[in-house]
Each structure stands twice: as C-alpha cells, then as structure tokens.
mmCIF file with all atom_site columns, C-alpha atoms and ligand atoms in Angstrom:
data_model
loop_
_atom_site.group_PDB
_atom_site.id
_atom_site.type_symbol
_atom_site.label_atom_id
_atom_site.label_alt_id
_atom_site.label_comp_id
_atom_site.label_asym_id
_atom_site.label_entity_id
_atom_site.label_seq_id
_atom_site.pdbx_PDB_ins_code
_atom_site.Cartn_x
_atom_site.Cartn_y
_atom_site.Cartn_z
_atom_site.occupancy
_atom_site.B_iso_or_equiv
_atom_site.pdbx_formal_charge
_atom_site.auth_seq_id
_atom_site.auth_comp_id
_atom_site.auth_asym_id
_atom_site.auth_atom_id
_atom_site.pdbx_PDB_model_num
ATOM   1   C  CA  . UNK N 1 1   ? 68.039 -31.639 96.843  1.00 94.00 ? 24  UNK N CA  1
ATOM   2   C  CA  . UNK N 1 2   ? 68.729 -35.439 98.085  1.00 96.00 ? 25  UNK N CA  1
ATOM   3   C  CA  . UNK N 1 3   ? 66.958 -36.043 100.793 1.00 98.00 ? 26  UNK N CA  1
ATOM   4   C  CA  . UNK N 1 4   ? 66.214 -38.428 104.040 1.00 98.00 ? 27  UNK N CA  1
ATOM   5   C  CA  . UNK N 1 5   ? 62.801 -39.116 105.166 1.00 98.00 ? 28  UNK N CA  1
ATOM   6   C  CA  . UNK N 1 6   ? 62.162 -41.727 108.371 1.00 98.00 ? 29  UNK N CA  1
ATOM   7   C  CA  . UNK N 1 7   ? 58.660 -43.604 107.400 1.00 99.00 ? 30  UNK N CA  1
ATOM   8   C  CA  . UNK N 1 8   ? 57.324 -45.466 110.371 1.00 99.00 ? 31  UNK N CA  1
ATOM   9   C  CA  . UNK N 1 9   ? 55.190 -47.714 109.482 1.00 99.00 ? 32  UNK N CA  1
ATOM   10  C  CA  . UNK N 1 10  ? 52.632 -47.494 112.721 1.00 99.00 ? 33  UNK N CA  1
ATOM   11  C  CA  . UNK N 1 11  ? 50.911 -50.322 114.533 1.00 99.00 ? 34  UNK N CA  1
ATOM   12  C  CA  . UNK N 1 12  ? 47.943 -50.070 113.095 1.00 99.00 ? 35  UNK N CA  1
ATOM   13  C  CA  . UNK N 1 13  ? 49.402 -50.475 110.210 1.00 99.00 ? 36  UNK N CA  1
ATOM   14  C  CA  . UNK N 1 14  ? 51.242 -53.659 110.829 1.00 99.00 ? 37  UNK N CA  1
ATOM   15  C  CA  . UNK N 1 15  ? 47.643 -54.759 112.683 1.00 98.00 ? 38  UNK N CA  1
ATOM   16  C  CA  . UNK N 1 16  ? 45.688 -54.781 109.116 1.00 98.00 ? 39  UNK N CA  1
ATOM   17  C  CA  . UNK N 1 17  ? 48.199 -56.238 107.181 1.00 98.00 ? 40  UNK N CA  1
ATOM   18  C  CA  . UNK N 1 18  ? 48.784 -53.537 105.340 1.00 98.00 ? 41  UNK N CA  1
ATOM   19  C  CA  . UNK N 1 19  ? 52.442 -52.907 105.282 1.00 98.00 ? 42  UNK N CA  1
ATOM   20  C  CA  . UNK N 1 20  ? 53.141 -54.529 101.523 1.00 98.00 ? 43  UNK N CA  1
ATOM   21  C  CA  . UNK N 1 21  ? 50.416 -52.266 100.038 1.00 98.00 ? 44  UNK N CA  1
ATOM   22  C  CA  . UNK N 1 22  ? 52.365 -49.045 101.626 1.00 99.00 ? 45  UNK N CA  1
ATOM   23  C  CA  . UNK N 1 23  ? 55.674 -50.338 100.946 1.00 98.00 ? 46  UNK N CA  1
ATOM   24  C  CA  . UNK N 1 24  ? 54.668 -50.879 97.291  1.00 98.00 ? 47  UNK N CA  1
ATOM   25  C  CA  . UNK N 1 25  ? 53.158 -47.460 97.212  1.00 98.00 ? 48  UNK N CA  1
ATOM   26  C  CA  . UNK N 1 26  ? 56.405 -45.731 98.502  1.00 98.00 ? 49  UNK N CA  1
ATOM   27  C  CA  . UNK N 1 27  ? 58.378 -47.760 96.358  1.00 98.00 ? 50  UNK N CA  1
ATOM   28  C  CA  . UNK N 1 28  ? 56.242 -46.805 92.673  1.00 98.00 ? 51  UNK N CA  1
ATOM   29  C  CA  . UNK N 1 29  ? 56.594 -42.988 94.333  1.00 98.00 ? 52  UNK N CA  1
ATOM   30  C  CA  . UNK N 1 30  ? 59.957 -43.745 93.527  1.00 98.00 ? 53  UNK N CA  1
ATOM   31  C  CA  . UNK N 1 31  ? 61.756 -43.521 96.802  1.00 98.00 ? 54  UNK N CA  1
ATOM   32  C  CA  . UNK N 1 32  ? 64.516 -45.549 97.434  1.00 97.00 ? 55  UNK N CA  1
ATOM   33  C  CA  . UNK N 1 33  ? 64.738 -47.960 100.606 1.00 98.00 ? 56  UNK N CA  1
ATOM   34  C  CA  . UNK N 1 34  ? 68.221 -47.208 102.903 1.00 98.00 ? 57  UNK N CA  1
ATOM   35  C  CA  . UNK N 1 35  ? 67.334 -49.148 105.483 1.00 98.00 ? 58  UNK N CA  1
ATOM   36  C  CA  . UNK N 1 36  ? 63.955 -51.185 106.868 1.00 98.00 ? 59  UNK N CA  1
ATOM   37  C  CA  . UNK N 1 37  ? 63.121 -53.416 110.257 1.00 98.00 ? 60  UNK N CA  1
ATOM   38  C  CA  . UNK N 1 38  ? 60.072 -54.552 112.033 1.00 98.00 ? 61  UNK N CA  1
ATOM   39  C  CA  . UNK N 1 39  ? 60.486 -53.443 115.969 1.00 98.00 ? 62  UNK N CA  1
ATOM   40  C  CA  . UNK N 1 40  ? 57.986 -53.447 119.019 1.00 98.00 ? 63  UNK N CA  1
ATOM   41  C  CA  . UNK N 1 41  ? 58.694 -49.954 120.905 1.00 98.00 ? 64  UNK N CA  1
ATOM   42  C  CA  . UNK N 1 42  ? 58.764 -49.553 124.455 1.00 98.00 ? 65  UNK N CA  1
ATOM   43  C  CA  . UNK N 1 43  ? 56.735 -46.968 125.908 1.00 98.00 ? 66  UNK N CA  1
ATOM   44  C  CA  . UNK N 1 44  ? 60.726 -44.624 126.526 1.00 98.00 ? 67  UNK N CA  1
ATOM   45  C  CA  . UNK N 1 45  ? 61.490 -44.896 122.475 1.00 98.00 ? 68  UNK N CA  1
ATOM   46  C  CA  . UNK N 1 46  ? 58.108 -43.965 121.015 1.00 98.00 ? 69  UNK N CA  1
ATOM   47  C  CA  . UNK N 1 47  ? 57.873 -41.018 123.910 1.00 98.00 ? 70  UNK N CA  1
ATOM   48  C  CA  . UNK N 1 48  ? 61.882 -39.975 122.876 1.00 98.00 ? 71  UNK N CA  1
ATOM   49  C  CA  . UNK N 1 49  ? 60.643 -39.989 119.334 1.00 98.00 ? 72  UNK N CA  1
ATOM   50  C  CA  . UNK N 1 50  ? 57.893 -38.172 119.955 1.00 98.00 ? 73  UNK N CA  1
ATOM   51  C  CA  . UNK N 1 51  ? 59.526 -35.751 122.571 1.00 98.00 ? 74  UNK N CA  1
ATOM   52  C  CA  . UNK N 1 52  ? 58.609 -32.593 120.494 1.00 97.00 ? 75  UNK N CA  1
ATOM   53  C  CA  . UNK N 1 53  ? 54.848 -33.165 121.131 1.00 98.00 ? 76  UNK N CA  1
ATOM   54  C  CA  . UNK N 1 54  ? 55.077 -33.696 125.366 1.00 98.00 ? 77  UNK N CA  1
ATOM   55  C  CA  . UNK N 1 55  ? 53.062 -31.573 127.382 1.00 97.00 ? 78  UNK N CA  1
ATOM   56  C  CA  . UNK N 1 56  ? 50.454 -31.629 124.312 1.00 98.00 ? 79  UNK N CA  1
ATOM   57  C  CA  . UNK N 1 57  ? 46.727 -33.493 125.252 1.00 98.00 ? 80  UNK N CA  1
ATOM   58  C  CA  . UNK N 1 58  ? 47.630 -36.184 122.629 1.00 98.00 ? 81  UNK N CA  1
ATOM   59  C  CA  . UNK N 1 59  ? 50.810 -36.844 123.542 1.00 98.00 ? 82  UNK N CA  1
ATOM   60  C  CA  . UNK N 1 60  ? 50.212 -40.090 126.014 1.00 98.00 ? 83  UNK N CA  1
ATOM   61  C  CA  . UNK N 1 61  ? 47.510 -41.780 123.829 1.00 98.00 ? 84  UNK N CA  1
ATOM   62  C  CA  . UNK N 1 62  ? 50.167 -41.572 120.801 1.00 98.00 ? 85  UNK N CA  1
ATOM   63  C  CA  . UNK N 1 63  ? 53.132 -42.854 123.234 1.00 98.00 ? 86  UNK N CA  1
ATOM   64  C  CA  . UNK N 1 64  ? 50.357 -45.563 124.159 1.00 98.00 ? 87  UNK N CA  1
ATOM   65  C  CA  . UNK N 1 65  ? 49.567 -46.575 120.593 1.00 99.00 ? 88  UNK N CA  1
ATOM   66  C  CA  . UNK N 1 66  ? 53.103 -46.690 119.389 1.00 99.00 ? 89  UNK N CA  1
ATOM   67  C  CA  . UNK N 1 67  ? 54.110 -48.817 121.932 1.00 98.00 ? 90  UNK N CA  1
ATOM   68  C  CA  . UNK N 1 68  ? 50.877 -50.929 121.347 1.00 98.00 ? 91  UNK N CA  1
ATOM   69  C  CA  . UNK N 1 69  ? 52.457 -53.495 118.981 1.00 98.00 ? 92  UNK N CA  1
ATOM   70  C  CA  . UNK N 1 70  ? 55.214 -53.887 116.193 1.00 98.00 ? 93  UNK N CA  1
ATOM   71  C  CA  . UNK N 1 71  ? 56.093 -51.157 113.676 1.00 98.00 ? 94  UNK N CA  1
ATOM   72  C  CA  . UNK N 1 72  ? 58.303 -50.998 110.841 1.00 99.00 ? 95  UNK N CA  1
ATOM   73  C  CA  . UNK N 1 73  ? 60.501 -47.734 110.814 1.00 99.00 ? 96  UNK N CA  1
ATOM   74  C  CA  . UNK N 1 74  ? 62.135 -47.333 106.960 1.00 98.00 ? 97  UNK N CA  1
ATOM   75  C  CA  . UNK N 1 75  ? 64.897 -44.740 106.145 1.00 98.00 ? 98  UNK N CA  1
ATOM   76  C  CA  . UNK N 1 76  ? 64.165 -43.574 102.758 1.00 98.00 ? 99  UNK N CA  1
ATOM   77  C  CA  . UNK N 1 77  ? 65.679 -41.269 100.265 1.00 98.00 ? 100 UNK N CA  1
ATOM   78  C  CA  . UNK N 1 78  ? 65.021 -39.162 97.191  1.00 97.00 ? 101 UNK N CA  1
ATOM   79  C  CA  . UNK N 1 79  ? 65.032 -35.869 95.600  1.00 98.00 ? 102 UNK N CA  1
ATOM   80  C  CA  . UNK N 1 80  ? 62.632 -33.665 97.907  1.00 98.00 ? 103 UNK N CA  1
ATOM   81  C  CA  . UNK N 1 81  ? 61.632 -36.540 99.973  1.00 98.00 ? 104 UNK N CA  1
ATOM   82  C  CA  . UNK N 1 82  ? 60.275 -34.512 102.506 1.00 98.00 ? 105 UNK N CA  1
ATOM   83  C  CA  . UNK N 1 83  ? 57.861 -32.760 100.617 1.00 98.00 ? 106 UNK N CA  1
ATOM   84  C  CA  . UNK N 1 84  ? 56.932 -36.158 98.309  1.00 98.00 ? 107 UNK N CA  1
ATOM   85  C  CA  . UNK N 1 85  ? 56.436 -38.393 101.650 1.00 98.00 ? 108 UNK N CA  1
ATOM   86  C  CA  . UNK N 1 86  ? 54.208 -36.116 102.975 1.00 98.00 ? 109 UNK N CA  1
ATOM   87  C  CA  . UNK N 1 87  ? 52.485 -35.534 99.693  1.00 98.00 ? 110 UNK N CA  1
ATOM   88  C  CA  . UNK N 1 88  ? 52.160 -39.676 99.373  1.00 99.00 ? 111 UNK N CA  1
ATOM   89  C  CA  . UNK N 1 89  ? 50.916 -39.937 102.803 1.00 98.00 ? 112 UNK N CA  1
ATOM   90  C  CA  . UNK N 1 90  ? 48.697 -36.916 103.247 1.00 98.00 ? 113 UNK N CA  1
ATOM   91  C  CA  . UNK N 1 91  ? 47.359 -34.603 106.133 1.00 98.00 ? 114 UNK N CA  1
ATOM   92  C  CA  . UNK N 1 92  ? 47.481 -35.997 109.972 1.00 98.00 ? 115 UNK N CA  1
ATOM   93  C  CA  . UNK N 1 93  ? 44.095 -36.126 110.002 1.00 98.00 ? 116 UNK N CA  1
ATOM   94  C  CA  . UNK N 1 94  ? 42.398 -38.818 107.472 1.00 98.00 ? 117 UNK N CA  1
ATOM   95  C  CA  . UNK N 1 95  ? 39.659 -36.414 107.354 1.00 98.00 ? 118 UNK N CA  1
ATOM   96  C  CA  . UNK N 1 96  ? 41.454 -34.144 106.353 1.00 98.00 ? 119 UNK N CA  1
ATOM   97  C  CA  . UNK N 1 97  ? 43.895 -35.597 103.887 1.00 98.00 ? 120 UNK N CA  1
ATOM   98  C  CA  . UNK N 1 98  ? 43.641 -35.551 99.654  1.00 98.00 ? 121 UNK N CA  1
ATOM   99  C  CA  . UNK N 1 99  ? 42.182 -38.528 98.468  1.00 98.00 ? 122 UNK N CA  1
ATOM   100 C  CA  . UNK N 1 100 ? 44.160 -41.218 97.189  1.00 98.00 ? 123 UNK N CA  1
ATOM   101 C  CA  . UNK N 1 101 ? 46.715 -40.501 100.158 1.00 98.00 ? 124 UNK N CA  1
ATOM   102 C  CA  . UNK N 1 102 ? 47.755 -43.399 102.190 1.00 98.00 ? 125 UNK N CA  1
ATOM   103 C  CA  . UNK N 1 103 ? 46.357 -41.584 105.028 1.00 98.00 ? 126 UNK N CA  1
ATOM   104 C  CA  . UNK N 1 104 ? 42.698 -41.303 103.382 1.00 98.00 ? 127 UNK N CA  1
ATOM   105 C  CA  . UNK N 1 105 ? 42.849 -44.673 102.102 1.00 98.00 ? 128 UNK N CA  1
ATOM   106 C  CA  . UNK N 1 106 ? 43.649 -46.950 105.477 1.00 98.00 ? 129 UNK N CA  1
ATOM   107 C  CA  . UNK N 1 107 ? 43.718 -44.628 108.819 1.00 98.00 ? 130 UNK N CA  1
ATOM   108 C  CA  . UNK N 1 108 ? 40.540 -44.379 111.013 1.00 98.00 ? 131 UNK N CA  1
ATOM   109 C  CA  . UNK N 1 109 ? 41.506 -41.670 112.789 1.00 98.00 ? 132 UNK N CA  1
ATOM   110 C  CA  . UNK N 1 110 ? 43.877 -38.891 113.422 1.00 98.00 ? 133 UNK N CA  1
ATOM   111 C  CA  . UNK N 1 111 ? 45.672 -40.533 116.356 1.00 98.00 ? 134 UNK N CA  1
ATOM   112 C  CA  . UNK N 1 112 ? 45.881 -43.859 114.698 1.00 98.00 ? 135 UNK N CA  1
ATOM   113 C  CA  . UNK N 1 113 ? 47.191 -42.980 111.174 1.00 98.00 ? 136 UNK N CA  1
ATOM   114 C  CA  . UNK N 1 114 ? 49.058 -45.742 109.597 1.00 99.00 ? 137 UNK N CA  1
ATOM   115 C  CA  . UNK N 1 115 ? 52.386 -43.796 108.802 1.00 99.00 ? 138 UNK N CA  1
ATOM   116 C  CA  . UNK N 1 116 ? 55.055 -41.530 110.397 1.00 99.00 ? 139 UNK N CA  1
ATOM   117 C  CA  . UNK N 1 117 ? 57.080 -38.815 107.692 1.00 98.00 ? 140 UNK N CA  1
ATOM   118 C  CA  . UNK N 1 118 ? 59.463 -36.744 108.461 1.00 98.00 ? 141 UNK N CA  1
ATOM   119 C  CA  . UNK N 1 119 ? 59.014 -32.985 108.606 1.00 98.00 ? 142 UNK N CA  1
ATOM   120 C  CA  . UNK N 1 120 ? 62.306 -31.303 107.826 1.00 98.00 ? 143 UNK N CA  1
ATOM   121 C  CA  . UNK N 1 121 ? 65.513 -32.369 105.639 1.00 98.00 ? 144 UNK N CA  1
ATOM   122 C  CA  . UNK N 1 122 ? 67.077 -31.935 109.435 1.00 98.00 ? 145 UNK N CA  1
ATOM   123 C  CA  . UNK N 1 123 ? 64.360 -34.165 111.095 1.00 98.00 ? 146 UNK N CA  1
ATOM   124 C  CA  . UNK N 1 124 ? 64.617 -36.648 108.167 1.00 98.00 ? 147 UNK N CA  1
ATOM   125 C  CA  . UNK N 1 125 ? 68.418 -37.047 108.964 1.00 98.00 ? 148 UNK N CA  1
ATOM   126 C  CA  . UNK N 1 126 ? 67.851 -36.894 113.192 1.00 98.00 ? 149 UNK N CA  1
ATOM   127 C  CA  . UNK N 1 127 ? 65.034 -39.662 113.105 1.00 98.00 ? 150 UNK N CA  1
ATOM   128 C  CA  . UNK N 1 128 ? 67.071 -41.505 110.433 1.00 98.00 ? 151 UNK N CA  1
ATOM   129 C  CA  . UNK N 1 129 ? 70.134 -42.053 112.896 1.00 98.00 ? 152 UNK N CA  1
ATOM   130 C  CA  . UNK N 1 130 ? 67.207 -42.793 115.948 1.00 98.00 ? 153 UNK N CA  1
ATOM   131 C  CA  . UNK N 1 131 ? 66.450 -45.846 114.124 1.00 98.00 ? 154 UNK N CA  1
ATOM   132 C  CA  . UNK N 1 132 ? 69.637 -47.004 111.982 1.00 98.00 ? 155 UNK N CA  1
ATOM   133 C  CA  . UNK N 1 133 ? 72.724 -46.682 112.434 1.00 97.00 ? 156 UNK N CA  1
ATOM   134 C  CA  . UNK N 1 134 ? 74.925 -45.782 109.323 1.00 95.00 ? 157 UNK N CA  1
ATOM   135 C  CA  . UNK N 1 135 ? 75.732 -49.690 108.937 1.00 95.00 ? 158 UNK N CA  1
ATOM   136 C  CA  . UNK N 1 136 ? 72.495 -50.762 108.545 1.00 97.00 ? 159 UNK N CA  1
ATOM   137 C  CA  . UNK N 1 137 ? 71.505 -47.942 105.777 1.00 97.00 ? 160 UNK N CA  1
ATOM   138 C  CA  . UNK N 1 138 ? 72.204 -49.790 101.958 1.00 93.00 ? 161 UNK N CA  1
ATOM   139 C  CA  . UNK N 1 139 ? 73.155 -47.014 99.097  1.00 81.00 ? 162 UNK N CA  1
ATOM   140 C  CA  . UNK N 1 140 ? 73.306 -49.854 96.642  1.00 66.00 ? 163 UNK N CA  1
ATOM   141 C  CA  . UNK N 1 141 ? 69.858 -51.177 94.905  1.00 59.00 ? 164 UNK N CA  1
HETATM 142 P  P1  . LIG P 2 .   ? 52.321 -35.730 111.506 1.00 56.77 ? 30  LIG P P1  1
HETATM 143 O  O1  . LIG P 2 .   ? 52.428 -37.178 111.931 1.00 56.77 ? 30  LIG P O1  1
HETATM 144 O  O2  . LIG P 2 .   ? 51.402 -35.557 110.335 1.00 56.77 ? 30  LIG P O2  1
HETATM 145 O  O3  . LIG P 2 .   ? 53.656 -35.086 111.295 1.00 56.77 ? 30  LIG P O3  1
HETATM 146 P  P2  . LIG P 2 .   ? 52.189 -34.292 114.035 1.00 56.77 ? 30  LIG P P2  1
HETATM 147 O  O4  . LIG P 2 .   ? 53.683 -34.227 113.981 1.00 56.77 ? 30  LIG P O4  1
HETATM 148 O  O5  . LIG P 2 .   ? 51.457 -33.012 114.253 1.00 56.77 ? 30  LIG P O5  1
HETATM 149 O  O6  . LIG P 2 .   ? 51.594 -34.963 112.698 1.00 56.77 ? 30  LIG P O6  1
HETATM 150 O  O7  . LIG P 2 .   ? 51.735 -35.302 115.179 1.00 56.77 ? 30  LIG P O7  1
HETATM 151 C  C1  . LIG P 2 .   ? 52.410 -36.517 115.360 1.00 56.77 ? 30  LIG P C1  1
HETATM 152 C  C2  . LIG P 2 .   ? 51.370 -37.596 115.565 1.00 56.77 ? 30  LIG P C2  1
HETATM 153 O  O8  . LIG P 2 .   ? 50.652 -37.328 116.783 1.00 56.77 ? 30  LIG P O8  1
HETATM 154 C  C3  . LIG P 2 .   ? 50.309 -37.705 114.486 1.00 56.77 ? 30  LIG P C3  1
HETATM 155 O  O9  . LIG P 2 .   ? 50.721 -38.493 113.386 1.00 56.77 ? 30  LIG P O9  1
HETATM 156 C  C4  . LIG P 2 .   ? 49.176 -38.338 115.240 1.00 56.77 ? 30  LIG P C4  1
HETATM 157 C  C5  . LIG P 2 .   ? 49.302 -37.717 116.626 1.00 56.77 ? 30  LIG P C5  1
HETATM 158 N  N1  . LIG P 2 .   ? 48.446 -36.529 116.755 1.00 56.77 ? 30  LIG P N1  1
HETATM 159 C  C6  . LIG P 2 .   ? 48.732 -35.269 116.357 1.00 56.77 ? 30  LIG P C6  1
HETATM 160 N  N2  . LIG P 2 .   ? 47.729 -34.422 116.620 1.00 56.77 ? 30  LIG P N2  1
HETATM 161 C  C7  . LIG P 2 .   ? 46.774 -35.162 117.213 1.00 56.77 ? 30  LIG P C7  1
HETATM 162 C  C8  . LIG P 2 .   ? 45.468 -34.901 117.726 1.00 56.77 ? 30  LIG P C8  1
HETATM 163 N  N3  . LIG P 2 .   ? 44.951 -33.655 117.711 1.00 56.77 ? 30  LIG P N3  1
HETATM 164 N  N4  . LIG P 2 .   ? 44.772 -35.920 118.254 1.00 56.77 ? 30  LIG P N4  1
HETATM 165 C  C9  . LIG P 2 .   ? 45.271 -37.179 118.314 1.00 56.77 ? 30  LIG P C9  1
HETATM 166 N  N5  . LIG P 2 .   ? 46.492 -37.513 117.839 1.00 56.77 ? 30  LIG P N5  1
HETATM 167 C  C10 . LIG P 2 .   ? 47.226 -36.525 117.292 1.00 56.77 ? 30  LIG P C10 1
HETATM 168 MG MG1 . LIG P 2 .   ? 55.159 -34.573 112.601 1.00 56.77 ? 31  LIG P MG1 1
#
C-alpha cells in the first residue's frame, strides 16, 4: 500500500549539520519528498504533536528539546512507508537500534534522536496535515 510518513528532522539534527546526509539517505531509500520546510516550534506545537506521550516522565524534556531550535518536518511517501521509515531510522533508543540506522549512526541519546517517523498509515496522514497543508504537498518529481 501507498503510504504517508511525517519525518521530522529534530534539532539536534539541524544543530550538527546533518540534515543533507539524512535527506540523502531517505531519498536513496527511495521515498519520495511531498512536502519539506525548516520551522522553529514553540513549546504549544511540539507538546500538540507530541500530545499522545503527556503525563509520561519524558514528556517535558522532549517538548523542551523540540522547541530548542529549528527542525525540518518532511511529508514523505512510498509503498509501506511506515514500516521502511522506521526500518531506515531504527529503534528510539540509539542503543538500541540496528546498525547502519540513522538513529545508530548520529543520535546520542534516546531523548535526543535526530529523526521523528510516523507510526501508523493513520498517524502518517494526521501528522502529515499538522505540518502541510494539501497545497504545499508536490505529487510531481
Ligand atoms: P519514536 O520516536 O521511536 O516513535 P516514541 O513515540 O515512543 O518513539 O517517543 C517519542 C519520542 O519521545 C522519542 O523519539 C524520544 C522521546 N522518548 C521516548 N521515550 C523516551 C525515554 N524513555 N526517555 C527519553 N525520551 C524518550
Ligand atoms: Mg512514536
């Protein structure tokens, strides 16, 4: 099945420059770019994003860090993009993730860990529209 995935590229990743060499690994996965924008979250649109996880001991740290500097949010689409994205980026924790993931190869740490995927072809649509609206998502290309 087609699907939508949201990537978020995460402050730290925009902090060590390392947005080209994830953009350029998503794109030779063979995902194809909808829609991309560089944005500095305030504190209320990384918590909405994140609403699922309030209440949970991480939860302000991760509205702290997302908020911490500019991020670059990318709607992206391909067959079984859920399950691809999160097979590119690897597990939450770098620790824990498969090596050659984007995850193992740049985060430091499970709260600060470079990229956001989707989790569900339902999420991938939902956090999709949070960032784009259907104008600024290109079939074409
Ligand atoms: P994922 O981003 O792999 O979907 P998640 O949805 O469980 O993971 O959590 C969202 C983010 O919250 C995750 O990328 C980093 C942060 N996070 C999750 N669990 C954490 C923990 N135990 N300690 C610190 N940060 C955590
Ligand atoms: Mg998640």
């Amino acid at each position: 099945m087609i699907e939508r995935t949201l990537a978020i590229l995460k402050p730290d990743c925009v902090r060590k420059r390392l947005t080209g060499e994830v953009i350029a690994r998503i794109e030779k996965a063979g995902f194809k770019i909808l829609g991309m924008k560089k944005v500095k979250l305030t504190k209320e649109t990384a918590g909405g994003f994140y609403a699922v996880h309030k209440g949970k001991p991480f939860y302000d740290g991760l509205v702290e860090f997302m908020s911490s500097g500019p991020c670059v949010p990318i709607a992206l689409e391909k067959e079984n993009a859920i399950t691809d994205f999160r097979a590119l980026i690897g597990a939450t924790d770098p620790k824990e993730a498969v090596p050659g993931t984007v995850r193992k190869l740049f985060a430091d740490n499970k709260g600060e860990n470079i990229v956001h995927g989707s989790d569900s072809p339902e999420n991938g649509k939902i956090e999709v529209a949070y960032f784009f609206s259907d104008r600024e998502l290109v079939e074409l290309g």
